[in-house]
XYZ file of C-alpha atoms in Angstrom:
117
model
C -2.024 -16.267 -6.673
C -1.303 -18.387 -9.733
C 2.408 -18.322 -8.976
C 1.753 -20.559 -5.945
C 1.304 -23.466 -8.341
C 4.641 -22.896 -10.173
C 7.065 -25.614 -9.156
C 9.892 -24.794 -11.490
C 11.231 -21.729 -13.317
C 9.572 -20.566 -16.535
C 10.224 -17.310 -18.440
C 6.629 -16.263 -17.867
C 7.581 -15.813 -14.196
C 9.697 -12.755 -15.256
C 6.553 -11.219 -16.852
C 4.632 -11.919 -13.668
C 7.293 -10.253 -11.557
C 7.267 -7.238 -13.838
C 3.473 -6.881 -13.676
C 3.540 -7.341 -9.877
C 6.225 -4.658 -9.611
C 4.268 -2.138 -11.670
C 1.127 -2.807 -9.626
C 2.942 -2.436 -6.294
C 4.591 0.757 -7.494
C 1.173 2.147 -8.370
C -0.038 1.327 -4.907
C 2.955 2.962 -3.212
C 2.737 6.072 -5.377
C -0.934 6.637 -4.632
C -1.123 5.586 -0.951
C 0.565 8.628 0.573
C -1.381 11.212 -1.507
C -4.536 9.416 -0.385
C -3.498 9.764 3.254
C -2.837 13.513 2.820
C -6.110 14.059 0.897
C -8.212 12.267 3.498
C -6.818 14.127 6.507
C -7.488 17.632 7.572
C -4.760 20.243 7.873
C -4.321 19.705 11.629
C -4.278 15.868 11.362
C -1.987 15.414 8.381
C 1.087 15.023 10.596
C -0.563 12.377 12.755
C -1.679 10.318 9.757
C 1.587 10.752 7.936
C 3.472 9.503 11.023
C 1.174 6.480 11.313
C 1.552 5.701 7.585
C 5.364 5.916 7.736
C 5.560 3.941 10.988
C 3.665 0.999 9.584
C 5.251 1.237 6.166
C 8.727 1.138 7.601
C 7.896 -1.569 10.119
C 6.702 -3.780 7.246
C 9.904 -3.061 5.311
C 11.977 -4.097 8.288
C 10.012 -7.179 9.349
C 9.202 -8.808 6.024
C 12.773 -9.670 4.994
C 13.354 -11.230 8.349
C 10.083 -13.170 8.367
C 10.222 -14.289 4.753
C 13.878 -15.176 5.037
C 13.086 -17.346 8.014
C 10.351 -19.107 6.138
C 12.615 -19.561 3.030
C 15.415 -20.972 5.143
C 13.471 -23.116 7.614
C 10.548 -24.256 5.522
C 11.206 -23.962 1.753
C 11.151 -21.578 -1.158
C 7.596 -22.719 -1.825
C 6.542 -20.344 0.945
C 7.507 -17.205 -1.028
C 4.427 -16.837 -3.157
C 1.828 -17.774 -0.509
C 3.550 -15.336 1.856
C 3.313 -12.554 -0.757
C -0.302 -13.497 -1.601
C -1.325 -13.483 2.086
C 0.052 -10.041 2.791
C -1.228 -8.622 -0.482
C -4.694 -9.810 0.469
C -4.277 -8.290 3.901
C -3.335 -4.950 2.267
C -6.358 -5.241 -0.047
C -8.629 -5.874 2.916
C -7.395 -2.864 4.757
C -7.974 -0.691 1.694
C -11.567 -1.923 1.397
C -12.165 -0.436 4.863
C -11.432 3.093 3.628
C -14.866 4.857 3.773
C -13.768 8.341 2.838
C -14.447 9.472 -0.743
C -12.910 12.217 -2.815
C -12.018 15.428 -1.078
C -14.805 17.960 -1.265
C -13.773 21.574 -1.340
C -14.766 23.525 1.729
C -17.328 26.260 1.202
C -15.927 29.757 1.270
C -17.376 32.284 3.662
C -17.666 34.984 1.165
C -17.691 35.268 -2.620
C -14.341 37.111 -2.628
C -12.569 34.120 -1.018
C -13.282 32.173 -4.165
C -10.764 34.332 -6.029
C -8.080 33.805 -3.338
C -5.164 31.517 -4.277
C -4.937 28.499 -1.944
C -1.412 27.518 -0.693
């Protein structure tokens, strides 16, 4: 959000880009395992497909939309654009109501010694 106010290049911008990159990588690395952990065995394919559909759609549309804004408006739209969609992603993550995965209770004591796949 602070980058919106930057009007000219400063070396600290490189540090900001590095921190933003690390944060975004942490989100990407953890989002798919969260999808798998929150879905049941029969629904994992459905949720995985939905995840990849929207993820790939965003990767296709954002270069086109941000490029249009950069070309037709100005380069000053880059950081507000990134901030807006980062906040949208944050808002969607706040709607996740499922907690950690709880192990299913085994039917018999012997099943506790079985190795899960």
